[in-house]
Amino acid sequence: MSTEQQRIDDAVAAAAAATTDAMNDSERYGVLYDHGLAWVNFPEGCGGLGVSTSLREYAAQQVAEAGLRTPPRGSNTIGFGMAAPTIVTYGTAEQKLILRDIYTLDTIFCQLFSEPGAGSDLAAVATRAVRNGDGFRVTGQKVWTSGAQNADMAILVARTDPSVPKHQGLSYFLLDMHAPGVEVRGLRQITGEAEFNEVFLTDVEVPEANLLGELGQGWKVANTTLNNERVAIGGGTPREGGMIGVVAGAWRANPEYRDPLLHDELVRLWVEVEVARMMGERLSQKLAAGQPGPEGSGAKLSFARNNHELTGLELQMTGVDGLRYDTYAMRRPSEYSMIGRIPGYRYLRAKGNSIEGGTSEIIRNIISERVLGLPGEHRVDKDVAFKDLPK
Amino acid sequence: MSTEQQRIDDAVAAAAAATTDAMNDSERYGVLYDHGLAWVNFPEGCGGLGVSTSLREYAAQQVAEAGLRTPPRGSNTIGFGMAAPTIVTYGTAEQKLILRDIYTLDTIFCQLFSEPGAGSDLAAVATRAVRNGDGFRVTGQKVWTSGAQNADMAILVARTDPSVPKHQGLSYFLLDMHAPGVEVRGLRQITGEAEFNEVFLTDVEVPEANLLGELGQGWKVANTTLNNERVAIGGGTPREGGMIGVVAGAWRANPEYRDPLLHDELVRLWVEVEVARMMGERLSQKLAAGQPGPEGSGAKLSFARNNHELTGLELQMTGVDGLRYDTYAMRRPSEYSMIGRIPGYRYLRAKGNSIEGGTSEIIRNIISERVLGLPGEHRVDKDVAFKDLPK
Amino acid sequence: MTDIDLLPREHEEDLRASVRRLFEAESSAEFVAGLYDDPTADTSKLDRAWAQELGLAALLVPEELGGAGASASEAAVVSEEIGRAVAPVRFLSSAVLATTLAVHLKAQSLLAGLTAGERFAAIAFPATAARIDSGIEIAVEGGSATVSGTVPGVIDGVGADDYLVVAGEGVDTVVVRVSAEHVQAEPFLGFDQSRQLADLSFTHAPAEVLGHGLDAAAAVRAAEILGRTVLAAEQAGLAQRAFDLTLEYVKGRRQFGRTIGSFQAVKHRLADLWLEVSQAGAAAIFAARTAAASEAGEELPDEAELCSLVAGSYASTAAVHAAEEAVQLHGGNGMTWEYPLHLYLKRAKADEQILGHSRRQRQQLAPLIDLPTA
Amino acid sequence: MTDIDLLPREHEEDLRASVRRLFEAESSAEFVAGLYDDPTADTSKLDRAWAQELGLAALLVPEELGGAGASASEAAVVSEEIGRAVAPVRFLSSAVLATTLAVHLKAQSLLAGLTAGERFAAIAFPATAARIDSGIEIAVEGGSATVSGTVPGVIDGVGADDYLVVAGEGVDTVVVRVSAEHVQAEPFLGFDQSRQLADLSFTHAPAEVLGHGLDAAAAVRAAEILGRTVLAAEQAGLAQRAFDLTLEYVKGRRQFGRTIGSFQAVKHRLADLWLEVSQAGAAAIFAARTAAASEAGEELPDEAELCSLVAGSYASTAAVHAAEEAVQLHGGNGMTWEYPLHLYLKRAKADEQILGHSRRQRQQLAPLIDLPTA
């Protein structure tokens, strides 16, 4: 056993001793945070022990074996997956205090990045943050914000200087979603529901203390966030995990769906998902062994394509049943699930898999440039002041 | 009957009267030429009657009905398809005299356009034509020249001025293939045979009189030629014409090839070929009615893809037979045929269908820019002197 | 195979223009999207407009029976426009499928109402079936019959005035008519709400026999051929419109300081898609003109059937592909309710299943082109 | 399913390096291309080199039988390198298929020659068959037998010292050995001349019975699993090499004043291809490690069979796709004899047929993953 493992074991023992049956969830999670077991690879004092990232799984096992409850990531996806890693990297001591509230679920985060005119091209954000005394006044429109209706805080990218080229005039902020001037509206999707929101910001006051990273460094900070978003759909997925399990299960359970003409396509997709799983498994083993590979970028591509094809096939194989829908009512779920709905919903929702979190076109650019070393696209917007670009 | 049709009928009657049983082929074809029946839409004196292009088919019918033999186009493909239309457009009176020899098959043409460094990018030709007294001295290497070993003349694109941007420094020549300094070598292909040639030009003297079009206008002249090459694979193709007939025929004739797992793929390809045929049919009817459509550019794309897939399927469905080859000996056929060889040859040869005469990538550029009106690719070579471009 | 004239015809282009005007006025994207929120919304005004005012209900009825005496060619033009507007109309179910059946069976009383556009009919068969066959039993006694059983997912199965039920095949084919009051129709929320489906139940429903035996089988076959042909035209029209919307979008939408239509990967995908959509259009018109020639006795029904299967199997996947690419190339906007793309996606994917998916249609095609499975 | 370790292992990377060195020296692209012009060219020096000098003939033979006691994992490394070099070697036929059969049947006298790399064996079955089955009859009488019939397209069917013939299935399975002098082998010019095929004829050929019944059936199945697994590794290696050559080419080749690798349509195709090739590589190593675990008794044969079919069906089409894209993206150069791409294209397309094409392999996979056809 390594020294680092020993430190984890000690922390787990101490946390277990400090936890009492009378504690509520927030208090329990707080104990874990205070003992450095929230994110063990984070520095001490930030919910971590400063140990190697590869020990995260080990720590999770020990915590679980000690019977200590951990917060469900899904309740604060943006907080855990994007805000926390960015704050720990760029935050001031004061800003880092919020890490505890993220972990205890007392502060739920959402993300204010994309705009109607800045989708794949995030650096084109037009939302303005104008100096206003000690702070900034923010005005603009954001879109594709999931969970905004339930969020306490947001990570925000806004333009602080339109007179310089677009990547240089951005800054990164923490924004109070309860502040005056923040308006959240559900954005209805093709499935009928509004999983995402539009967020309108009108003269929202943001104090200087909420600037994360330096003024004008927003692009660099945002990329830390995005790299954390696009982490590999890693190993550990069981065979037939995900959509293939749903479709193969329907085939098995319903002899009337077994159209022999669709059989080869179903098996082919089963193989596609399985080889993607095998690649994910190899990647995760390499990562665990400290040998990161380039495979991660590919996982999102095959995930999206396989989901497109599987849901299309499912709709086809279920015949008239596939043409029934459950509800197009505009609901506002805090997250989506492909399970428990009908094939038509899955078909429509899966279309978003190749768009959200980086379109498949952007992912292909990334693979070809960062993994394969091919030249970048011709850019006409790199050296021109943002205000002078055609919109 | 229109006046133009009447003129065709009169010419046919006169030609028939002037043709005697004792004449050899060259003399017979000469009679047709002299009566304006070689290319009826060409001007009088150039083998034509100056009538509408849409009357070509009518004229061909009348000539055939009169029992007059016409030269097989395949014996002088480049002469008929590329040299003649270019010469009639840009040629001097003296140059136009060669049209008769093209038609009578007394002068066989080949094409010296592509180079090792100038494939899709034809304007990058590096072969130099340097002023030398009254004429030019030509040096360079050409490639992908079919029929060079049997050719008397060539149409040639060469660079006369490397100090201007690349599209501006080209000129177009007629070159005597029997001149000193012309060396033809078979270029072996993946099928084993050498259907094409490399042609090495070393200080070949070309008289001033052989410059076609103006000095420096070679790009414009060459495009006339290429537009004639990329004419639509038009209508009139019978159902199951081409490769689909070969593969479907093999399926019907050999029960042992009928792998049920490949059946849907075969029928799908049958449909693909049939819809391409229907589109060609519509195009040809529109052309005949004087309503040219944009469909022509697509025909080459589907032709190539369908041939790729059909030949791949054929090799698969023929099992062990598909793995037998007839001969990889380096032969030098003057043209190729997909019929009469084995599936393996067809599979390999079909790979060229998406490369020769404009790669499928170039065709997609053409469709997206000329048909769909999308912007051209970013060009770095338009305004730089040819000699200063990176090679 | 005779020579099929594929050129546009002036009277058809006039027809196209008037249908397009109607849908622009009465079947906007907002109108169609509204049907998803209120499935019971009344579309009868729209149905009256095309059926009576434009007289399209009479399109396929011969002149001697009081109709317009037009052909599959004109019906295809109308259907292309329907696809272009994803219009929620009973054209395919009533004016094409049921009317063709009625014409071939010389069911004059039924036809009178249909021709006038005052009554609408639906054929009781599951929308995804490759053959028009109710799958339920019809007990015949002389000129009348009773029908019992359930048929799921019937196209325009709610709100019809007359229901045609087909059972059996070959010499055993029977076609009957049941009037609406004897049918229990349960409409359901559809994946594609621009074509309403319903589950039908018949309980000893009294029925009038319209035809039986080989004549009836021939009539059913004619309806199948025309149905597939007209549906292929709808799919081709839908595909073309989804493509056009996308082409327009990529020319205007800027990212990274350039229009996204200037990116070569987008250009090449659109070039391939253009080819596919164009081929679907050519196949659809080829099938329509061939069906017209066949109905006029100038071409064999086998050839019309072949062409309907070629066009049907090809256009159905082309429409889905065009709609899917449209959503993808519109990026996040393509995923919104606000943009009309979702209407195209839903209709295209549902249409793909109707009258048999493309693999099934290719199985039907195979014997016609002498490509046996084994 | 146990956890399968997928990380590179040091001894395997050493093995890879030595095999690569051998092929670089003895199996250059020129050497392989030369086999198309002279099909009778002697490749025995190359076969001696890997079999004897590198000792790879003994790779899959257990230590207690005098072999190296290595596993499918090491064999896959060798095979990846074979694919990378499109090397014309008898590794799959003799060192994998025949040797696995011999090991499982404990055919010690046969194995002695194979292990030493002094004798080579071939199994008489048509290269494109999904099962190892000669399709001819074996008349057994006690420990000896006679074989009669013809078997077309046998892998490495000419020049072997021993021929193994399998007939029957289940309890009726028989495996016999026929020595070369009793076999008439007619090699033929192959579409892919880097793997020589031959038609075999047996005329009352005397044979030694190596095994029969369920034990023999299990041995045949083990050979099939290992054969598919090792072939998948070859296909993955070939695909990777074709991809690498193409990536290098598009980075250097200029047209329109830019490298062709700077065109987005080319970039996106290569990104997709990279994913496919990477997945093929992952599936191949997964199958190899699983087969090794199965042979070691740590995993069920069913799981090894499943993984071999996943890798086999996927890698075979990935290799063809990679080779086809390589030819296309090399433009005219890809069509020449001078560039090595054609060697990859031919091997990949031939490999795709060997041991059953991917659709057939998926049919074999379906029952193992409980996806019945109907």
PDB file of C-alpha atoms in Angstrom, chain A residues 164-328:
ATOM      1  CA  VAL A 164      -9.791  43.357 -29.424  1.00  0.00           C
ATOM      2  CA  PRO A 165      -9.957  40.094 -31.401  1.00  0.00           C
ATOM      3  CA  LYS A 166     -12.689  37.844 -30.189  1.00  0.00           C
ATOM      4  CA  HIS A 167     -10.686  35.330 -28.195  1.00  0.00           C
ATOM      5  CA  GLN A 168      -8.985  38.102 -26.248  1.00  0.00           C
ATOM      6  CA  GLY A 169     -11.927  40.135 -25.027  1.00  0.00           C
ATOM      7  CA  LEU A 170     -13.710  37.526 -22.946  1.00  0.00           C
ATOM      8  CA  SER A 171     -13.870  37.145 -19.175  1.00  0.00           C
ATOM      9  CA  TYR A 172     -15.198  34.427 -16.933  1.00  0.00           C
ATOM     10  CA  PHE A 173     -17.553  35.103 -14.027  1.00  0.00           C
ATOM     11  CA  LEU A 174     -19.475  33.438 -11.267  1.00  0.00           C
ATOM     12  CA  LEU A 175     -23.008  34.816 -11.440  1.00  0.00           C
ATOM     13  CA  ASP A 176     -25.755  34.755  -8.827  1.00  0.00           C
ATOM     14  CA  MET A 177     -28.829  33.331 -10.517  1.00  0.00           C
ATOM     15  CA  HIS A 178     -31.060  34.955  -7.924  1.00  0.00           C
ATOM     16  CA  ALA A 179     -29.777  38.468  -8.778  1.00  0.00           C
ATOM     17  CA  PRO A 180     -32.176  41.013 -10.266  1.00  0.00           C
ATOM     18  CA  GLY A 181     -32.186  41.040 -14.066  1.00  0.00           C
ATOM     19  CA  VAL A 182     -31.835  37.271 -14.497  1.00  0.00           C
ATOM     20  CA  GLU A 183     -34.773  35.776 -16.346  1.00  0.00           C
ATOM     21  CA  VAL A 184     -35.063  32.075 -17.153  1.00  0.00           C
ATOM     22  CA  ARG A 185     -37.357  30.771 -19.864  1.00  0.00           C
ATOM     23  CA  GLY A 186     -37.776  27.144 -20.857  1.00  0.00           C
ATOM     24  CA  LEU A 187     -36.585  26.406 -24.396  1.00  0.00           C
ATOM     25  CA  ARG A 188     -38.877  23.894 -25.936  1.00  0.00           C
ATOM     26  CA  GLN A 189     -37.241  21.077 -27.848  1.00  0.00           C
ATOM     27  CA  ILE A 190     -38.382  18.781 -30.600  1.00  0.00           C
ATOM     28  CA  THR A 191     -39.347  16.181 -28.003  1.00  0.00           C
ATOM     29  CA  GLY A 192     -41.929  18.614 -26.635  1.00  0.00           C
ATOM     30  CA  GLU A 193     -40.221  19.206 -23.338  1.00  0.00           C
ATOM     31  CA  ALA A 194     -37.939  22.028 -22.263  1.00  0.00           C
ATOM     32  CA  GLU A 195     -34.863  20.376 -20.917  1.00  0.00           C
ATOM     33  CA  PHE A 196     -32.848  23.508 -21.551  1.00  0.00           C
ATOM     34  CA  ASN A 197     -33.475  27.174 -21.005  1.00  0.00           C
ATOM     35  CA  GLU A 198     -32.868  30.528 -22.490  1.00  0.00           C
ATOM     36  CA  VAL A 199     -31.471  32.926 -19.911  1.00  0.00           C
ATOM     37  CA  PHE A 200     -31.926  36.647 -20.438  1.00  0.00           C
ATOM     38  CA  LEU A 201     -29.521  38.888 -18.541  1.00  0.00           C
ATOM     39  CA  THR A 202     -30.527  42.536 -18.221  1.00  0.00           C
ATOM     40  CA  ASP A 203     -28.154  44.848 -16.376  1.00  0.00           C
ATOM     41  CA  VAL A 204     -27.230  42.155 -13.891  1.00  0.00           C
ATOM     42  CA  GLU A 205     -24.717  43.422 -11.340  1.00  0.00           C
ATOM     43  CA  VAL A 206     -21.730  41.149 -10.807  1.00  0.00           C
ATOM     44  CA  PRO A 207     -19.187  42.107  -8.135  1.00  0.00           C
ATOM     45  CA  GLU A 208     -15.482  42.238  -8.961  1.00  0.00           C
ATOM     46  CA  ALA A 209     -14.923  39.346  -6.560  1.00  0.00           C
ATOM     47  CA  ASN A 210     -16.842  37.102  -8.942  1.00  0.00           C
ATOM     48  CA  LEU A 211     -14.369  37.475 -11.802  1.00  0.00           C
ATOM     49  CA  LEU A 212     -12.738  34.056 -12.157  1.00  0.00           C
ATOM     50  CA  GLY A 213      -9.231  34.225 -13.566  1.00  0.00           C
ATOM     51  CA  GLU A 214      -7.918  37.468 -14.970  1.00  0.00           C
ATOM     52  CA  LEU A 215      -9.801  40.049 -16.962  1.00  0.00           C
ATOM     53  CA  GLY A 216      -9.609  39.115 -20.660  1.00  0.00           C
ATOM     54  CA  GLN A 217      -8.565  35.526 -19.882  1.00  0.00           C
ATOM     55  CA  GLY A 218     -12.076  34.112 -20.210  1.00  0.00           C
ATOM     56  CA  TRP A 219     -11.295  32.013 -23.261  1.00  0.00           C
ATOM     57  CA  LYS A 220      -8.470  30.205 -21.490  1.00  0.00           C
ATOM     58  CA  VAL A 221     -10.575  29.633 -18.370  1.00  0.00           C
ATOM     59  CA  ALA A 222     -13.573  28.444 -20.390  1.00  0.00           C
ATOM     60  CA  ASN A 223     -11.423  25.883 -22.137  1.00  0.00           C
ATOM     61  CA  THR A 224     -10.546  24.350 -18.789  1.00  0.00           C
ATOM     62  CA  THR A 225     -14.254  23.985 -18.232  1.00  0.00           C
ATOM     63  CA  LEU A 226     -14.929  22.530 -21.673  1.00  0.00           C
ATOM     64  CA  ASN A 227     -12.089  20.061 -21.460  1.00  0.00           C
ATOM     65  CA  ASN A 228     -13.710  18.813 -18.301  1.00  0.00           C
ATOM     66  CA  GLU A 229     -17.041  18.566 -20.108  1.00  0.00           C
ATOM     67  CA  ARG A 230     -15.647  16.555 -22.968  1.00  0.00           C
ATOM     68  CA  VAL A 231     -13.986  13.953 -20.771  1.00  0.00           C
ATOM     69  CA  ALA A 232     -14.086  10.535 -22.250  1.00  0.00           C
ATOM     70  CA  ILE A 233     -17.144   8.414 -21.944  1.00  0.00           C
ATOM     71  CA  GLY A 234     -14.775   6.129 -20.170  1.00  0.00           C
ATOM     72  CA  GLY A 235     -14.468   2.505 -19.248  1.00  0.00           C
ATOM     73  CA  GLY A 236     -16.474   0.529 -16.814  1.00  0.00           C
ATOM     74  CA  THR A 237     -19.573   0.571 -19.030  1.00  0.00           C
ATOM     75  CA  PRO A 238     -21.080  -2.883 -18.897  1.00  0.00           C
ATOM     76  CA  ARG A 239     -21.856  -4.760 -22.087  1.00  0.00           C
ATOM     77  CA  GLU A 240     -25.246  -3.635 -23.433  1.00  0.00           C
ATOM     78  CA  GLY A 241     -25.138  -0.578 -21.208  1.00  0.00           C
ATOM     79  CA  GLY A 242     -27.115   2.304 -22.683  1.00  0.00           C
ATOM     80  CA  MET A 243     -29.362   2.375 -25.708  1.00  0.00           C
ATOM     81  CA  ILE A 244     -28.313  -0.985 -27.155  1.00  0.00           C
ATOM     82  CA  GLY A 245     -29.669  -2.652 -24.024  1.00  0.00           C
ATOM     83  CA  VAL A 246     -33.034  -0.999 -24.551  1.00  0.00           C
ATOM     84  CA  VAL A 247     -33.283  -2.012 -28.196  1.00  0.00           C
ATOM     85  CA  ALA A 248     -31.886  -5.525 -27.814  1.00  0.00           C
ATOM     86  CA  GLY A 249     -34.147  -5.993 -24.816  1.00  0.00           C
ATOM     87  CA  ALA A 250     -37.205  -4.985 -26.830  1.00  0.00           C
ATOM     88  CA  TRP A 251     -36.188  -7.432 -29.555  1.00  0.00           C
ATOM     89  CA  ARG A 252     -35.890 -10.268 -27.050  1.00  0.00           C
ATOM     90  CA  ALA A 253     -39.049  -9.483 -25.140  1.00  0.00           C
ATOM     91  CA  ASN A 254     -41.314  -9.011 -28.149  1.00  0.00           C
ATOM     92  CA  PRO A 255     -41.230 -11.707 -30.812  1.00  0.00           C
ATOM     93  CA  GLU A 256     -43.525  -9.548 -32.950  1.00  0.00           C
ATOM     94  CA  TYR A 257     -40.733  -6.960 -33.266  1.00  0.00           C
ATOM     95  CA  ARG A 258     -38.312  -9.474 -34.750  1.00  0.00           C
ATOM     96  CA  ASP A 259     -38.394  -8.414 -38.365  1.00  0.00           C
ATOM     97  CA  PRO A 260     -35.826 -10.692 -40.033  1.00  0.00           C
ATOM     98  CA  LEU A 261     -35.004  -7.917 -42.492  1.00  0.00           C
ATOM     99  CA  LEU A 262     -33.718  -5.791 -39.606  1.00  0.00           C
ATOM    100  CA  HIS A 263     -31.793  -8.527 -37.855  1.00  0.00           C
ATOM    101  CA  ASP A 264     -28.392  -7.948 -39.408  1.00  0.00           C
ATOM    102  CA  GLU A 265     -28.644  -4.237 -38.743  1.00  0.00           C
ATOM    103  CA  LEU A 266     -29.423  -4.876 -35.083  1.00  0.00           C
ATOM    104  CA  VAL A 267     -26.466  -7.235 -34.686  1.00  0.00           C
ATOM    105  CA  ARG A 268     -24.222  -4.820 -36.568  1.00  0.00           C
ATOM    106  CA  LEU A 269     -25.165  -2.033 -34.181  1.00  0.00           C
ATOM    107  CA  TRP A 270     -24.634  -4.366 -31.252  1.00  0.00           C
ATOM    108  CA  VAL A 271     -21.100  -4.889 -32.554  1.00  0.00           C
ATOM    109  CA  GLU A 272     -20.593  -1.153 -33.096  1.00  0.00           C
ATOM    110  CA  VAL A 273     -21.536  -0.406 -29.508  1.00  0.00           C
ATOM    111  CA  GLU A 274     -19.419  -3.258 -28.224  1.00  0.00           C
ATOM    112  CA  VAL A 275     -16.258  -2.168 -30.074  1.00  0.00           C
ATOM    113  CA  ALA A 276     -16.792   1.381 -28.813  1.00  0.00           C
ATOM    114  CA  ARG A 277     -17.081  -0.068 -25.327  1.00  0.00           C
ATOM    115  CA  MET A 278     -13.855  -2.020 -25.855  1.00  0.00           C
ATOM    116  CA  MET A 279     -12.080   1.135 -26.938  1.00  0.00           C
ATOM    117  CA  GLY A 280     -13.432   2.959 -23.887  1.00  0.00           C
ATOM    118  CA  GLU A 281     -12.245   0.122 -21.703  1.00  0.00           C
ATOM    119  CA  ARG A 282      -8.744   0.336 -23.163  1.00  0.00           C
ATOM    120  CA  LEU A 283      -8.704   4.084 -22.694  1.00  0.00           C
ATOM    121  CA  SER A 284      -9.778   3.831 -19.087  1.00  0.00           C
ATOM    122  CA  GLN A 285      -7.090   1.231 -18.363  1.00  0.00           C
ATOM    123  CA  LYS A 286      -4.486   3.441 -19.989  1.00  0.00           C
ATOM    124  CA  LEU A 287      -5.635   6.432 -17.983  1.00  0.00           C
ATOM    125  CA  ALA A 288      -5.554   4.410 -14.778  1.00  0.00           C
ATOM    126  CA  ALA A 289      -2.006   3.389 -15.680  1.00  0.00           C
ATOM    127  CA  GLY A 290      -1.025   6.967 -16.376  1.00  0.00           C
ATOM    128  CA  GLN A 291      -0.873   6.471 -20.144  1.00  0.00           C
ATOM    129  CA  PRO A 292      -3.528   8.780 -21.547  1.00  0.00           C
ATOM    130  CA  GLY A 293      -4.392   8.015 -25.157  1.00  0.00           C
ATOM    131  CA  PRO A 294      -6.200   9.998 -27.828  1.00  0.00           C
ATOM    132  CA  GLU A 295      -9.206   7.677 -27.901  1.00  0.00           C
ATOM    133  CA  GLY A 296     -11.373   9.889 -25.705  1.00  0.00           C
ATOM    134  CA  SER A 297     -12.310  12.279 -28.482  1.00  0.00           C
ATOM    135  CA  GLY A 298     -13.710   9.416 -30.510  1.00  0.00           C
ATOM    136  CA  ALA A 299     -16.075   8.150 -27.847  1.00  0.00           C
ATOM    137  CA  LYS A 300     -18.534  11.007 -28.201  1.00  0.00           C
ATOM    138  CA  LEU A 301     -18.584  10.550 -31.971  1.00  0.00           C
ATOM    139  CA  SER A 302     -19.451   6.868 -31.881  1.00  0.00           C
ATOM    140  CA  PHE A 303     -21.858   7.363 -28.973  1.00  0.00           C
ATOM    141  CA  ALA A 304     -23.870   9.906 -30.950  1.00  0.00           C
ATOM    142  CA  ARG A 305     -23.869   7.934 -34.183  1.00  0.00           C
ATOM    143  CA  ASN A 306     -24.775   4.672 -32.530  1.00  0.00           C
ATOM    144  CA  ASN A 307     -27.612   6.310 -30.643  1.00  0.00           C
ATOM    145  CA  HIS A 308     -28.924   7.868 -33.845  1.00  0.00           C
ATOM    146  CA  GLU A 309     -28.929   4.547 -35.620  1.00  0.00           C
ATOM    147  CA  LEU A 310     -30.203   2.463 -32.736  1.00  0.00           C
ATOM    148  CA  THR A 311     -33.149   4.726 -31.998  1.00  0.00           C
ATOM    149  CA  GLY A 312     -33.978   4.906 -35.702  1.00  0.00           C
ATOM    150  CA  LEU A 313     -33.934   1.126 -35.894  1.00  0.00           C
ATOM    151  CA  GLU A 314     -36.038   0.769 -32.766  1.00  0.00           C
ATOM    152  CA  LEU A 315     -38.719   3.007 -34.187  1.00  0.00           C
ATOM    153  CA  GLN A 316     -38.671   0.921 -37.347  1.00  0.00           C
ATOM    154  CA  MET A 317     -38.793  -2.473 -35.701  1.00  0.00           C
ATOM    155  CA  THR A 318     -41.670  -1.571 -33.399  1.00  0.00           C
ATOM    156  CA  GLY A 319     -44.024  -0.959 -36.332  1.00  0.00           C
ATOM    157  CA  VAL A 320     -47.256   0.822 -35.473  1.00  0.00           C
ATOM    158  CA  ASP A 321     -46.190   0.950 -31.811  1.00  0.00           C
ATOM    159  CA  GLY A 322     -43.218   3.057 -32.878  1.00  0.00           C
ATOM    160  CA  LEU A 323     -45.592   5.661 -34.270  1.00  0.00           C
ATOM    161  CA  ARG A 324     -47.286   6.243 -30.897  1.00  0.00           C
ATOM    162  CA  TYR A 325     -46.035   9.046 -28.687  1.00  0.00           C
ATOM    163  CA  ASP A 326     -46.534   9.465 -24.970  1.00  0.00           C
ATOM    164  CA  THR A 327     -46.677  13.220 -24.507  1.00  0.00           C
ATOM    165  CA  TYR A 328     -45.561  16.342 -26.312  1.00  0.00           C
TER     166      TYR A 328
END
